[in-house]
Amino acid sequence: MSKAIEIRWHGRGGQGAKTAALLLADVAFNTGMYVQGFPEYGPERMGAPITAYNRISEKEIRNHSNIYNPDYVVVVDETLLHSVDVTAGLNKDGGIIVNTPKPKEEIIPLLKGYEGAVYTIDARTISMETLGKYFPNSPMLAAIVKVSGIMSKQDFLEQMRGSYEHKFAKKPEVIDGNMRALERAFEEVQ
């Protein structure tokens, strides 16, 4: 990657968008990249819209400002398409990934004329079938890694297994489900 890749995450409090942004920063750092991962808070309550960001680069990152023109946007909750301008400043050479069971043809009219690539993934179904609960952040994390090409699938999965083993040391039974969610998301993002 010749320049830093900038990502903006849109979700609702409790859906794991902030956690996914921080996990992405951790796994990219562990593969030798320079990273930034940070949230932007508004009203801090469950269900309120939140925004989180990543910068990932093979070179040192000297920019510490907010991200105004992201290369990619990840929308963890498709209801935000009706209330938040998720495409604001979005680079048309990048792309947007939306968590939805709908085909992208139904999502495109909600994107305010955005002309770049549009990807969809049904993170709800993946999460329910692999984890038994709705945790969309793991599938969305895998989707952005695949779409952006930040790192190889193998490096990503190895780093995520290590991260999950650390994070869920007292609940090892959830590791395999999360790994299945990541692998399915890699295959199912469209």
GROMACS .gro file of C-alpha atoms in nm:
model
  190
    1MET     CA    1   0.000   0.000   0.000
    2SER     CA    2   0.154   0.326  -0.112
    3LYS     CA    3  -0.039   0.553   0.124
    4ALA     CA    4  -0.229   0.517   0.448
    5ILE     CA    5  -0.568   0.353   0.413
    6GLU     CA    6  -0.832   0.548   0.604
    7ILE     CA    7  -1.151   0.381   0.726
    8ARG     CA    8  -1.459   0.526   0.895
    9TRP     CA    9  -1.694   0.299   1.090
   10HIS     CA   10  -2.062   0.382   1.152
   11GLY     CA   11  -2.259   0.184   1.405
   12ARG     CA   12  -2.474   0.212   1.713
   13GLY     CA   13  -2.353   0.192   2.071
   14GLY     CA   14  -2.327  -0.172   2.172
   15GLN     CA   15  -2.280  -0.319   1.823
   16GLY     CA   16  -1.902  -0.334   1.845
   17ALA     CA   17  -1.796  -0.080   1.579
   18LYS     CA   18  -1.548   0.081   1.817
   19THR     CA   19  -1.418  -0.259   1.924
   20ALA     CA   20  -1.381  -0.369   1.560
   21ALA     CA   21  -1.181  -0.053   1.475
   22LEU     CA   22  -0.951  -0.112   1.771
   23LEU     CA   23  -0.913  -0.483   1.687
   24LEU     CA   24  -0.824  -0.395   1.328
   25ALA     CA   25  -0.557  -0.156   1.456
   26ASP     CA   26  -0.418  -0.429   1.685
   27VAL     CA   27  -0.397  -0.700   1.420
   28ALA     CA   28  -0.249  -0.463   1.160
   29PHE     CA   29   0.010  -0.347   1.416
   30ASN     CA   30   0.098  -0.710   1.489
   31THR     CA   31   0.177  -0.763   1.119
   32GLY     CA   32   0.424  -0.475   1.124
   33MET     CA   33   0.208  -0.188   1.002
   34TYR     CA   34   0.168   0.157   1.147
   35VAL     CA   35  -0.182   0.212   1.279
   36GLN     CA   36  -0.432   0.442   1.439
   37GLY     CA   37  -0.768   0.333   1.575
   38PHE     CA   38  -0.991   0.577   1.759
   39PRO     CA   39  -1.359   0.643   1.833
   40GLU     CA   40  -1.551   0.967   1.817
   41TYR     CA   41  -1.817   0.995   2.082
   42GLY     CA   42  -2.146   1.178   2.080
   43PRO     CA   43  -2.414   1.091   2.330
   44GLU     CA   44  -2.273   0.784   2.501
   45ARG     CA   45  -2.566   0.548   2.527
   46MET     CA   46  -2.666   0.209   2.398
   47GLY     CA   47  -2.815   0.241   2.050
   48ALA     CA   48  -2.688   0.593   1.980
   49PRO     CA   49  -2.495   0.645   1.654
   50ILE     CA   50  -2.118   0.620   1.699
   51THR     CA   51  -1.824   0.670   1.466
   52ALA     CA   52  -1.481   0.509   1.484
   53TYR     CA   53  -1.177   0.541   1.259
   54ASN     CA   54  -0.865   0.359   1.137
   55ARG     CA   55  -0.551   0.468   0.959
   56ILE     CA   56  -0.326   0.186   0.846
   57SER     CA   57   0.002   0.226   0.661
   58GLU     CA   58   0.331   0.059   0.586
   59LYS     CA   59   0.499   0.393   0.664
   60GLU     CA   60   0.496   0.601   0.980
   61ILE     CA   61   0.172   0.797   1.021
   62ARG     CA   62   0.232   1.160   1.108
   63ASN     CA   63  -0.125   1.280   1.060
   64HIS     CA   64  -0.322   1.283   1.386
   65SER     CA   65  -0.635   1.465   1.273
   66ASN     CA   66  -0.981   1.323   1.226
   67ILE     CA   67  -1.051   1.141   0.900
   68TYR     CA   68  -1.257   1.357   0.666
   69ASN     CA   69  -1.211   1.175   0.335
   70PRO     CA   70  -1.197   0.802   0.411
   71ASP     CA   71  -1.105   0.543   0.154
   72TYR     CA   72  -1.360   0.302   0.300
   73VAL     CA   73  -1.672   0.325   0.514
   74VAL     CA   74  -1.813   0.035   0.714
   75VAL     CA   75  -2.182   0.062   0.809
   76VAL     CA   76  -2.257  -0.184   1.089
   77ASP     CA   77  -2.626  -0.087   1.113
   78GLU     CA   78  -2.813  -0.023   0.788
   79THR     CA   79  -3.077   0.191   0.966
   80LEU     CA   80  -2.808   0.460   0.987
   81LEU     CA   81  -2.841   0.505   0.610
   82HIS     CA   82  -3.163   0.697   0.679
   83SER     CA   83  -3.025   0.928   0.949
   84VAL     CA   84  -2.648   0.970   0.897
   85ASP     CA   85  -2.466   1.082   0.582
   86VAL     CA   86  -2.239   0.778   0.576
   87THR     CA   87  -2.094   0.875   0.237
   88ALA     CA   88  -1.978   1.224   0.345
   89GLY     CA   89  -1.627   1.273   0.209
   90LEU     CA   90  -1.601   0.908   0.098
   91ASN     CA   91  -1.338   0.858  -0.171
   92LYS     CA   92  -1.501   0.719  -0.487
   93ASP     CA   93  -1.189   0.508  -0.549
   94GLY     CA   94  -1.255   0.320  -0.223
   95GLY     CA   95  -1.582   0.168  -0.121
   96ILE     CA   96  -1.860   0.127   0.132
   97ILE     CA   97  -1.959  -0.196   0.306
   98VAL     CA   98  -2.311  -0.221   0.448
   99ASN     CA   99  -2.441  -0.484   0.688
  100THR     CA  100  -2.768  -0.584   0.523
  101PRO     CA  101  -2.946  -0.891   0.387
  102LYS     CA  102  -3.058  -0.677   0.090
  103PRO     CA  103  -2.883  -0.680  -0.247
  104LYS     CA  104  -2.665  -0.379  -0.316
  105GLU     CA  105  -2.912  -0.260  -0.582
  106GLU     CA  106  -3.155  -0.179  -0.298
  107ILE     CA  107  -2.884   0.000  -0.096
  108ILE     CA  108  -2.736   0.219  -0.371
  109PRO     CA  109  -3.035   0.462  -0.384
  110LEU     CA  110  -2.981   0.535  -0.012
  111LEU     CA  111  -2.618   0.644  -0.065
  112LYS     CA  112  -2.681   1.001  -0.184
  113GLY     CA  113  -2.531   0.955  -0.530
  114TYR     CA  114  -2.209   0.784  -0.414
  115GLU     CA  115  -2.034   0.657  -0.728
  116GLY     CA  116  -1.776   0.420  -0.579
  117ALA     CA  117  -1.788   0.050  -0.505
  118VAL     CA  118  -2.070  -0.078  -0.283
  119TYR     CA  119  -2.040  -0.407  -0.094
  120THR     CA  120  -2.296  -0.585   0.120
  121ILE     CA  121  -2.276  -0.858   0.380
  122ASP     CA  122  -2.543  -1.015   0.599
  123ALA     CA  123  -2.350  -0.994   0.926
  124ARG     CA  124  -2.666  -1.066   1.127
  125THR     CA  125  -2.717  -1.408   0.970
  126ILE     CA  126  -2.347  -1.495   0.989
  127SER     CA  127  -2.335  -1.390   1.354
  128MET     CA  128  -2.652  -1.576   1.453
  129GLU     CA  129  -2.544  -1.895   1.276
  130THR     CA  130  -2.184  -1.899   1.405
  131LEU     CA  131  -2.219  -1.735   1.748
  132GLY     CA  132  -2.584  -1.785   1.837
  133LYS     CA  133  -2.613  -1.411   1.912
  134TYR     CA  134  -2.607  -1.088   1.717
  135PHE     CA  135  -2.250  -0.955   1.725
  136PRO     CA  136  -2.197  -0.797   1.381
  137ASN     CA  137  -1.848  -0.664   1.445
  138SER     CA  138  -1.654  -0.984   1.367
  139PRO     CA  139  -1.813  -1.033   1.022
  140MET     CA  140  -1.779  -0.662   0.942
  141LEU     CA  141  -1.413  -0.668   1.045
  142ALA     CA  142  -1.339  -0.955   0.806
  143ALA     CA  143  -1.536  -0.782   0.530
  144ILE     CA  144  -1.328  -0.462   0.548
  145VAL     CA  145  -1.003  -0.660   0.551
  146LYS     CA  146  -1.107  -0.850   0.238
  147VAL     CA  147  -1.243  -0.549   0.050
  148SER     CA  148  -0.952  -0.317   0.135
  149GLY     CA  149  -0.674  -0.577   0.097
  150ILE     CA  150  -0.502  -0.439   0.407
  151MET     CA  151  -0.349  -0.779   0.476
  152SER     CA  152  -0.375  -1.137   0.357
  153LYS     CA  153  -0.657  -1.358   0.479
  154GLN     CA  154  -0.404  -1.594   0.640
  155ASP     CA  155  -0.225  -1.316   0.833
  156PHE     CA  156  -0.559  -1.169   0.941
  157LEU     CA  157  -0.699  -1.501   1.065
  158GLU     CA  158  -0.378  -1.589   1.250
  159GLN     CA  159  -0.369  -1.252   1.424
  160MET     CA  160  -0.740  -1.263   1.506
  161ARG     CA  161  -0.711  -1.610   1.661
  162GLY     CA  162  -0.433  -1.480   1.885
  163SER     CA  163  -0.638  -1.174   1.974
  164TYR     CA  164  -0.947  -1.383   2.054
  165GLU     CA  165  -0.742  -1.628   2.261
  166HIS     CA  166  -0.620  -1.336   2.470
  167LYS     CA  167  -0.954  -1.153   2.488
  168PHE     CA  168  -1.160  -1.465   2.561
  169ALA     CA  169  -0.910  -1.649   2.782
  170LYS     CA  170  -1.186  -1.713   3.036
  171LYS     CA  171  -1.445  -1.802   2.767
  172PRO     CA  172  -1.252  -2.017   2.517
  173GLU     CA  173  -1.577  -2.169   2.389
  174VAL     CA  174  -1.652  -1.849   2.191
  175ILE     CA  175  -1.324  -1.848   1.997
  176ASP     CA  176  -1.419  -2.107   1.735
  177GLY     CA  177  -1.755  -1.937   1.665
  178ASN     CA  178  -1.584  -1.603   1.612
  179MET     CA  179  -1.329  -1.763   1.381
  180ARG     CA  180  -1.609  -1.925   1.178
  181ALA     CA  181  -1.779  -1.584   1.155
  182LEU     CA  182  -1.459  -1.428   1.018
  183GLU     CA  183  -1.408  -1.702   0.760
  184ARG     CA  184  -1.771  -1.690   0.642
  185ALA     CA  185  -1.758  -1.313   0.610
  186PHE     CA  186  -1.449  -1.339   0.389
  187GLU     CA  187  -1.648  -1.566   0.157
  188GLU     CA  188  -1.985  -1.391   0.170
  189VAL     CA  189  -1.905  -1.020   0.131
  190GLN     CA  190  -2.037  -0.916  -0.211
   0.00000   0.00000   0.00000
